[in-house]
mmCIF file of C-alpha atoms in Angstrom:
data_model
loop_
_atom_site.group_PDB
_atom_site.id
_atom_site.type_symbol
_atom_site.label_atom_id
_atom_site.label_comp_id
_atom_site.label_asym_id
_atom_site.label_seq_id
_atom_site.Cartn_x
_atom_site.Cartn_y
_atom_site.Cartn_z
ATOM 1 C CA UNK A 1004 64.454 88.230 115.521
ATOM 2 C CA UNK A 1005 65.793 85.797 112.939
ATOM 3 C CA UNK A 1006 69.378 84.615 112.481
ATOM 4 C CA UNK A 1007 71.679 86.603 110.181
ATOM 5 C CA UNK A 1008 73.993 84.786 107.782
ATOM 6 C CA UNK A 1009 77.526 85.659 106.729
ATOM 7 C CA UNK A 1010 79.473 83.828 104.023
ATOM 8 C CA UNK A 1011 83.198 84.540 103.698
ATOM 9 C CA UNK A 1012 85.248 85.220 106.839
ATOM 10 C CA UNK A 1013 88.371 86.471 105.073
ATOM 11 C CA UNK A 1014 90.329 89.727 105.175
ATOM 12 C CA UNK A 1015 87.164 91.790 104.806
ATOM 13 C CA UNK A 1016 84.502 89.410 106.039
ATOM 14 C CA UNK A 1017 86.182 88.783 109.377
ATOM 15 C CA UNK A 1018 86.049 92.468 110.243
ATOM 16 C CA UNK A 1019 82.520 92.914 108.948
ATOM 17 C CA UNK A 1020 81.180 89.907 110.839
ATOM 18 C CA UNK A 1021 82.960 91.133 113.953
ATOM 19 C CA UNK A 1022 81.122 94.446 113.710
ATOM 20 C CA UNK A 1023 77.761 92.693 113.518
ATOM 21 C CA UNK A 1024 78.695 90.943 116.746
ATOM 22 C CA UNK A 1025 80.321 93.810 118.624
ATOM 23 C CA UNK A 1026 77.489 96.221 117.787
ATOM 24 C CA UNK A 1027 74.824 93.795 118.921
ATOM 25 C CA UNK A 1028 73.123 93.352 115.561
ATOM 26 C CA UNK A 1029 73.750 89.597 115.671
ATOM 27 C CA UNK A 1030 75.090 87.102 118.167
ATOM 28 C CA UNK A 1031 72.298 87.142 120.724
ATOM 29 C CA UNK A 1032 70.328 84.044 121.778
ATOM 30 C CA UNK A 1033 67.462 85.140 119.523
ATOM 31 C CA UNK A 1034 69.584 86.380 116.612
ATOM 32 C CA UNK A 1035 72.609 84.148 116.114
ATOM 33 C CA UNK A 1036 75.243 84.959 113.518
ATOM 34 C CA UNK A 1037 75.381 81.974 111.173
ATOM 35 C CA UNK A 1038 78.684 81.719 109.308
ATOM 36 C CA UNK A 1039 80.569 79.663 106.754
ATOM 37 C CA UNK A 1040 84.015 80.028 105.207
ATOM 38 C CA UNK A 1041 85.980 77.922 102.759
ATOM 39 C CA UNK A 1042 88.634 77.599 105.473
ATOM 40 C CA UNK A 1043 86.679 76.559 108.543
ATOM 41 C CA UNK A 1044 89.449 77.639 110.914
ATOM 42 C CA UNK A 1045 88.493 81.270 110.245
ATOM 43 C CA UNK A 1046 85.034 80.580 111.652
ATOM 44 C CA UNK A 1047 86.521 78.874 114.688
ATOM 45 C CA UNK A 1048 88.777 81.885 115.263
ATOM 46 C CA UNK A 1049 85.752 84.177 115.161
ATOM 47 C CA UNK A 1050 84.003 82.085 117.803
ATOM 48 C CA UNK A 1051 87.096 82.217 120.011
ATOM 49 C CA UNK A 1052 87.235 85.999 119.729
ATOM 50 C CA UNK A 1053 83.586 86.315 120.759
ATOM 51 C CA UNK A 1054 83.015 83.532 123.302
ATOM 52 C CA UNK A 1055 79.945 85.253 124.754
ATOM 53 C CA UNK A 1056 78.185 85.586 121.398
ATOM 54 C CA UNK A 1057 75.826 83.125 119.744
ATOM 55 C CA UNK A 1058 77.703 82.091 116.595
ATOM 56 C CA UNK A 1059 76.686 79.047 114.564
ATOM 57 C CA UNK A 1060 79.184 77.545 112.110
ATOM 58 C CA UNK A 1061 77.617 75.685 109.204
ATOM 59 C CA UNK A 1062 79.138 73.095 106.890
ATOM 60 C CA UNK A 1063 78.183 74.852 103.651
ATOM 61 C CA UNK A 1064 76.986 78.136 102.205
ATOM 62 C CA UNK A 1065 73.691 76.424 101.379
ATOM 63 C CA UNK A 1066 73.053 75.680 105.052
ATOM 64 C CA UNK A 1067 73.676 79.321 105.971
ATOM 65 C CA UNK A 1068 71.109 80.573 103.463
ATOM 66 C CA UNK A 1069 68.569 77.894 104.406
ATOM 67 C CA UNK A 1070 68.875 78.925 108.063
ATOM 68 C CA UNK A 1071 68.730 82.709 107.583
ATOM 69 C CA UNK A 1072 66.332 85.173 106.021
ATOM 70 C CA UNK A 1073 69.179 87.639 105.416
ATOM 71 C CA UNK A 1074 72.614 86.517 104.242
ATOM 72 C CA UNK A 1075 75.659 88.672 103.546
ATOM 73 C CA UNK A 1076 78.481 87.355 101.379
ATOM 74 C CA UNK A 1077 81.926 88.625 100.486
ATOM 75 C CA UNK A 1078 84.447 86.454 98.639
ATOM 76 C CA UNK A 1079 87.879 87.517 97.437
ATOM 77 C CA UNK A 1080 87.732 86.930 93.671
ATOM 78 C CA UNK A 1081 85.150 86.464 90.911
ATOM 79 C CA UNK A 1082 86.232 82.833 90.608
ATOM 80 C CA UNK A 1083 85.751 82.171 94.315
ATOM 81 C CA UNK A 1084 82.429 83.993 94.325
ATOM 82 C CA UNK A 1085 81.048 81.959 91.448
ATOM 83 C CA UNK A 1086 82.298 78.670 92.874
ATOM 84 C CA UNK A 1087 80.683 79.331 96.248
ATOM 85 C CA UNK A 1088 77.524 80.817 94.779
ATOM 86 C CA UNK A 1089 76.802 78.143 92.173
ATOM 87 C CA UNK A 1090 78.296 75.080 93.868
ATOM 88 C CA UNK A 1091 76.217 72.020 94.717
ATOM 89 C CA UNK A 1092 76.083 73.152 98.347
ATOM 90 C CA UNK A 1093 76.514 76.806 97.502
ATOM 91 C CA UNK A 1094 74.591 79.983 98.206
ATOM 92 C CA UNK A 1095 72.102 79.600 95.377
ATOM 93 C CA UNK A 1096 71.212 76.068 96.451
ATOM 94 C CA UNK A 1097 69.829 77.451 99.694
ATOM 95 C CA UNK A 1098 67.708 80.210 98.169
ATOM 96 C CA UNK A 1099 63.920 79.917 98.359
ATOM 97 C CA UNK A 1100 60.961 82.303 98.479
ATOM 98 C CA UNK A 1101 61.656 85.459 100.449
ATOM 99 C CA UNK A 1102 65.370 84.947 101.054
ATOM 100 C CA UNK A 1103 67.538 88.101 101.019
ATOM 101 C CA UNK A 1104 71.028 87.776 99.484
ATOM 102 C CA UNK A 1105 73.426 90.723 99.847
ATOM 103 C CA UNK A 1106 76.725 90.371 97.993
ATOM 104 C CA UNK A 1107 79.485 92.747 99.080
ATOM 105 C CA UNK A 1108 82.298 91.532 96.807
ATOM 106 C CA UNK A 1109 83.809 93.525 93.956
ATOM 107 C CA UNK A 1110 82.949 91.604 90.805
ATOM 108 C CA UNK A 1111 82.219 92.336 87.179
ATOM 109 C CA UNK A 1112 78.833 93.870 86.493
ATOM 110 C CA UNK A 1113 77.879 90.765 84.515
ATOM 111 C CA UNK A 1114 78.586 88.597 87.588
ATOM 112 C CA UNK A 1115 76.216 90.637 89.745
ATOM 113 C CA UNK A 1116 73.492 90.600 87.094
ATOM 114 C CA UNK A 1117 73.815 86.840 86.686
ATOM 115 C CA UNK A 1118 73.509 86.247 90.434
ATOM 116 C CA UNK A 1119 70.513 88.557 90.682
ATOM 117 C CA UNK A 1120 68.717 86.626 87.940
ATOM 118 C CA UNK A 1121 69.479 83.283 89.547
ATOM 119 C CA UNK A 1122 68.266 84.423 92.970
ATOM 120 C CA UNK A 1123 65.093 85.967 91.541
ATOM 121 C CA UNK A 1124 64.293 82.775 89.625
ATOM 122 C CA UNK A 1125 64.151 80.913 92.944
ATOM 123 C CA UNK A 1126 61.907 83.495 94.605
ATOM 124 C CA UNK A 1127 64.605 85.355 96.525
ATOM 125 C CA UNK A 1128 65.732 88.975 96.347
ATOM 126 C CA UNK A 1129 69.205 90.319 95.636
ATOM 127 C CA UNK A 1130 71.142 93.435 96.595
ATOM 128 C CA UNK A 1131 74.638 94.196 95.382
ATOM 129 C CA UNK A 1132 76.564 96.122 98.035
ATOM 130 C CA UNK A 1133 80.280 96.276 97.174
ATOM 131 C CA UNK A 1134 82.276 98.074 99.824
ATOM 132 C CA UNK A 1135 84.763 100.902 99.581
ATOM 133 C CA UNK A 1136 87.399 100.318 102.236
ATOM 134 C CA UNK A 1137 89.953 97.737 103.278
ATOM 135 C CA UNK A 1138 90.853 95.645 106.334
ATOM 136 C CA UNK A 1139 91.166 98.542 108.769
ATOM 137 C CA UNK A 1140 87.843 100.189 107.900
ATOM 138 C CA UNK A 1141 86.159 96.758 107.956
ATOM 139 C CA UNK A 1142 87.263 96.248 111.562
ATOM 140 C CA UNK A 1143 86.489 99.844 112.478
ATOM 141 C CA UNK A 1144 83.007 99.926 111.000
ATOM 142 C CA UNK A 1145 83.875 102.685 108.537
ATOM 143 C CA UNK A 1146 83.198 100.986 105.201
ATOM 144 C CA UNK A 1147 81.151 102.674 102.483
ATOM 145 C CA UNK A 1148 78.439 100.505 100.903
ATOM 146 C CA UNK A 1149 77.578 101.104 97.240
ATOM 147 C CA UNK A 1150 74.226 99.412 96.724
ATOM 148 C CA UNK A 1151 71.835 98.631 93.892
ATOM 149 C CA UNK A 1152 69.061 96.122 93.344
ATOM 150 C CA UNK A 1153 66.183 95.183 95.607
ATOM 151 C CA UNK A 1154 64.805 98.268 97.334
ATOM 152 C CA UNK A 1155 62.932 96.000 99.743
ATOM 153 C CA UNK A 1156 66.227 94.608 100.977
ATOM 154 C CA UNK A 1157 67.839 98.031 101.136
ATOM 155 C CA UNK A 1158 65.020 99.505 103.230
ATOM 156 C CA UNK A 1159 64.703 96.511 105.551
ATOM 157 C CA UNK A 1160 65.315 97.625 109.136
ATOM 158 C CA UNK A 1161 67.605 94.704 110.000
ATOM 159 C CA UNK A 1162 69.627 95.234 106.831
ATOM 160 C CA UNK A 1163 69.947 98.946 107.591
ATOM 161 C CA UNK A 1164 71.084 98.178 111.146
ATOM 162 C CA UNK A 1165 73.640 95.742 109.745
ATOM 163 C CA UNK A 1166 74.982 98.236 107.207
ATOM 164 C CA UNK A 1167 75.151 100.917 109.891
ATOM 165 C CA UNK A 1168 77.161 98.584 112.135
ATOM 166 C CA UNK A 1169 79.625 97.731 109.384
ATOM 167 C CA UNK A 1170 79.913 101.089 107.643
ATOM 168 C CA UNK A 1171 79.982 104.845 107.972
ATOM 169 C CA UNK A 1172 77.931 105.511 104.846
ATOM 170 C CA UNK A 1173 75.521 103.709 102.533
ATOM 171 C CA UNK A 1174 74.497 104.790 99.046
ATOM 172 C CA UNK A 1175 71.671 103.401 96.911
ATOM 173 C CA UNK A 1176 72.213 103.736 93.154
ATOM 174 C CA UNK A 1177 68.811 102.453 92.131
ATOM 175 C CA UNK A 1178 67.035 99.211 91.380
ATOM 176 C CA UNK A 1179 69.227 98.169 88.445
ATOM 177 C CA UNK A 1180 71.926 95.782 89.629
ATOM 178 C CA UNK A 1181 75.289 96.767 88.226
ATOM 179 C CA UNK A 1182 75.274 100.425 89.184
ATOM 180 C CA UNK A 1183 76.774 99.685 92.595
ATOM 181 C CA UNK A 1184 79.562 97.740 90.913
ATOM 182 C CA UNK A 1185 80.152 100.566 88.441
ATOM 183 C CA UNK A 1186 80.527 103.006 91.327
ATOM 184 C CA UNK A 1187 82.946 100.685 93.117
ATOM 185 C CA UNK A 1188 85.132 100.233 90.036
ATOM 186 C CA UNK A 1189 85.321 104.000 89.529
ATOM 187 C CA UNK A 1190 86.429 104.454 93.136
ATOM 188 C CA UNK A 1191 88.959 101.619 93.157
ATOM 189 C CA UNK A 1192 90.490 102.505 89.811
ATOM 190 C CA UNK A 1193 90.992 106.067 91.033
ATOM 191 C CA UNK A 1194 92.554 104.758 94.243
ATOM 192 C CA UNK A 1195 94.925 102.481 92.326
ATOM 193 C CA UNK A 1196 95.906 105.290 89.976
ATOM 194 C CA UNK A 1197 96.588 107.552 92.953
ATOM 195 C CA UNK A 1198 98.779 104.869 94.530
ATOM 196 C CA UNK A 1199 100.742 104.334 91.305
ATOM 197 C CA UNK A 1200 101.352 108.076 90.920
ATOM 198 C CA UNK A 1201 102.288 108.364 94.587
ATOM 199 C CA UNK A 1202 104.790 105.523 94.237
ATOM 200 C CA UNK A 1203 106.370 107.111 91.184
ATOM 201 C CA UNK A 1204 106.644 110.463 92.957
ATOM 202 C CA UNK A 1205 108.321 108.944 96.011
ATOM 203 C CA UNK A 1206 110.691 106.975 93.798
ATOM 204 C CA UNK A 1207 111.588 110.111 91.845
ATOM 205 C CA UNK A 1208 112.124 112.123 95.025
ATOM 206 C CA UNK A 1209 114.516 109.579 96.462
ATOM 207 C CA UNK A 1210 116.301 109.102 93.133
ATOM 208 C CA UNK A 1211 117.167 112.804 92.917
ATOM 209 C CA UNK A 1212 118.476 112.958 96.470
ATOM 210 C CA UNK A 1213 115.419 114.193 98.358
ATOM 211 C CA UNK A 1214 114.514 112.819 101.769
ATOM 212 C CA UNK A 1215 111.405 110.671 101.435
ATOM 213 C CA UNK A 1216 110.067 111.480 104.893
ATOM 214 C CA UNK A 1217 110.474 115.191 104.291
ATOM 215 C CA UNK A 1218 108.600 114.879 101.000
ATOM 216 C CA UNK A 1219 105.753 113.078 102.775
ATOM 217 C CA UNK A 1220 105.559 116.062 105.101
ATOM 218 C CA UNK A 1221 105.416 118.464 102.157
ATOM 219 C CA UNK A 1222 102.751 116.398 100.363
ATOM 220 C CA UNK A 1223 100.695 116.273 103.547
ATOM 221 C CA UNK A 1224 100.672 120.058 103.835
ATOM 222 C CA UNK A 1225 99.438 120.858 100.332
ATOM 223 C CA UNK A 1226 96.376 120.499 98.147
ATOM 224 C CA UNK A 1227 97.375 116.949 97.132
ATOM 225 C CA UNK A 1228 97.309 115.635 100.696
ATOM 226 C CA UNK A 1229 95.313 112.439 101.123
ATOM 227 C CA UNK A 1230 94.462 110.154 104.047
ATOM 228 C CA UNK A 1231 95.756 107.255 101.938
ATOM 229 C CA UNK A 1232 99.110 108.957 101.394
ATOM 230 C CA UNK A 1233 99.388 109.782 105.104
ATOM 231 C CA UNK A 1234 98.639 106.180 106.065
ATOM 232 C CA UNK A 1235 100.632 104.355 103.400
ATOM 233 C CA UNK A 1236 103.587 106.691 102.823
ATOM 234 C CA UNK A 1237 105.618 106.015 105.985
ATOM 235 C CA UNK A 1238 105.059 102.266 105.625
ATOM 236 C CA UNK A 1239 106.138 102.344 101.976
ATOM 237 C CA UNK A 1240 109.408 104.052 102.859
ATOM 238 C CA UNK A 1241 110.047 101.358 105.487
ATOM 239 C CA UNK A 1242 109.200 98.541 103.073
ATOM 240 C CA UNK A 1243 106.149 97.533 105.125
ATOM 241 C CA UNK A 1244 103.479 96.235 102.775
ATOM 242 C CA UNK A 1245 101.465 94.078 105.177
ATOM 243 C CA UNK A 1246 98.223 93.368 103.329
ATOM 244 C CA UNK A 1247 95.120 95.396 104.046
ATOM 245 C CA UNK A 1248 94.094 95.367 100.394
ATOM 246 C CA UNK A 1249 96.148 92.774 98.482
ATOM 247 C CA UNK A 1250 97.793 93.999 95.296
ATOM 248 C CA UNK A 1251 96.308 91.171 93.225
ATOM 249 C CA UNK A 1252 92.810 92.275 94.238
ATOM 250 C CA UNK A 1253 93.576 95.915 93.479
ATOM 251 C CA UNK A 1254 94.797 94.930 90.032
ATOM 252 C CA UNK A 1255 91.677 92.836 89.453
ATOM 253 C CA UNK A 1256 89.490 95.866 90.180
ATOM 254 C CA UNK A 1257 91.571 98.156 87.972
ATOM 255 C CA UNK A 1258 91.373 95.708 85.070
ATOM 256 C CA UNK A 1259 87.604 95.499 85.469
ATOM 257 C CA UNK A 1260 87.416 99.310 85.456
ATOM 258 C CA UNK A 1261 89.586 99.581 82.349
ATOM 259 C CA UNK A 1262 87.356 97.070 80.585
ATOM 260 C CA UNK A 1263 84.277 99.034 81.683
ATOM 261 C CA UNK A 1264 85.775 102.253 80.294
ATOM 262 C CA UNK A 1265 86.554 100.594 76.965
ATOM 263 C CA UNK A 1266 83.009 99.293 76.691
ATOM 264 C CA UNK A 1267 81.662 102.771 77.474
ATOM 265 C CA UNK A 1268 84.006 104.418 74.969
ATOM 266 C CA UNK A 1269 85.615 106.584 77.654
ATOM 267 C CA UNK A 1270 89.188 107.902 77.549
ATOM 268 C CA UNK A 1271 90.977 106.162 80.432
ATOM 269 C CA UNK A 1272 94.640 106.306 79.417
ATOM 270 C CA UNK A 1273 96.022 107.406 82.786
ATOM 271 C CA UNK A 1274 94.284 104.545 84.572
ATOM 272 C CA UNK A 1275 95.344 102.122 81.847
ATOM 273 C CA UNK A 1276 98.959 103.059 82.527
ATOM 274 C CA UNK A 1277 98.473 102.516 86.254
ATOM 275 C CA UNK A 1278 96.764 99.184 85.614
ATOM 276 C CA UNK A 1279 99.791 98.097 83.611
ATOM 277 C CA UNK A 1280 102.094 98.971 86.531
ATOM 278 C CA UNK A 1281 99.963 96.860 88.851
ATOM 279 C CA UNK A 1282 99.871 93.989 86.367
ATOM 280 C CA UNK A 1283 103.658 94.008 86.054
ATOM 281 C CA UNK A 1284 104.040 94.032 89.835
ATOM 282 C CA UNK A 1285 101.529 91.209 90.232
ATOM 283 C CA UNK A 1286 103.302 89.050 87.652
ATOM 284 C CA UNK A 1287 106.866 89.738 88.846
ATOM 285 C CA UNK A 1288 108.142 86.323 89.920
ATOM 286 C CA UNK A 1289 111.117 87.820 91.748
ATOM 287 C CA UNK A 1290 109.248 90.425 93.794
ATOM 288 C CA UNK A 1291 106.363 88.115 94.725
ATOM 289 C CA UNK A 1292 104.135 90.984 95.856
ATOM 290 C CA UNK A 1293 100.746 89.761 94.585
ATOM 291 C CA UNK A 1294 99.548 88.961 98.103
ATOM 292 C CA UNK A 1295 101.163 91.993 99.726
ATOM 293 C CA UNK A 1296 99.354 95.293 100.138
ATOM 294 C CA UNK A 1297 98.613 97.218 96.949
ATOM 295 C CA UNK A 1298 101.167 99.792 98.108
ATOM 296 C CA UNK A 1299 103.776 97.197 97.064
ATOM 297 C CA UNK A 1300 103.452 98.542 93.516
ATOM 298 C CA UNK A 1301 106.088 100.940 94.872
ATOM 299 C CA UNK A 1302 108.572 98.066 95.014
ATOM 300 C CA UNK A 1303 108.006 97.358 91.349
ATOM 301 C CA UNK A 1304 108.385 101.014 90.457
ATOM 302 C CA UNK A 1305 111.653 101.254 92.384
ATOM 303 C CA UNK A 1306 112.924 98.081 90.744
ATOM 304 C CA UNK A 1307 112.356 99.557 87.299
ATOM 305 C CA UNK A 1308 113.892 102.942 88.184
#
């Protein structure tokens, strides 16, 4: 077995890499997990958590790709992804014939297409695999992978074992890169719109004298019940917005989805309104909720009410 690479040990990557180790896909003497992160301390923390696993920390993304036949990557923003991918010692610099690059970030479709072209030009293969899920599902191995691109990568047995370790479901949207990203933006824009509507409903309930906890109970018993509402609702009422999916990242995805809808000529007014709520929350200098969980849009809604 060959080493498996992982670039980006952040909120999502730390959980995903941990699953590769805990499920025995990587970390053995024959199949080390080779990692790199912009903040090297995150890699050191991973090694401390898994002292019995074979984890190699490299000094650059290039070294990870040069060492491994298969490399996963997940960076937090389009800017970070491009900087790491195209940097002098970045991901692309390490690509050569036969290398598999699997990018799990949520980017613009044009970003994914650009990376695919650059990887292919150097003889490698590329699979986009953005994930539906946040910090908890990443640690629990219950992510949903939305893939498109190289079918050879997708059908590779080691890649399938890796996806199975990190997720509960994997979908292949075809060989054209961009379709996985489209699917992810549809999902995340719906999720953000649901959260905005949920926040407004809770704010309204409390403003007209209804008990918030009782209303969560009512919502949970009806047709509008949702696992997200059940998980986030009690925390929102307590003011607990510890980040699982940072608000600034949720807004980034919603803006990308709104732009995609405009380009497609699709009516998207409800989501546009929700995107505006998230933008206002992100830019509120007094609330400072950009790095809090995306449920913190509730704080902005309450402030305006």
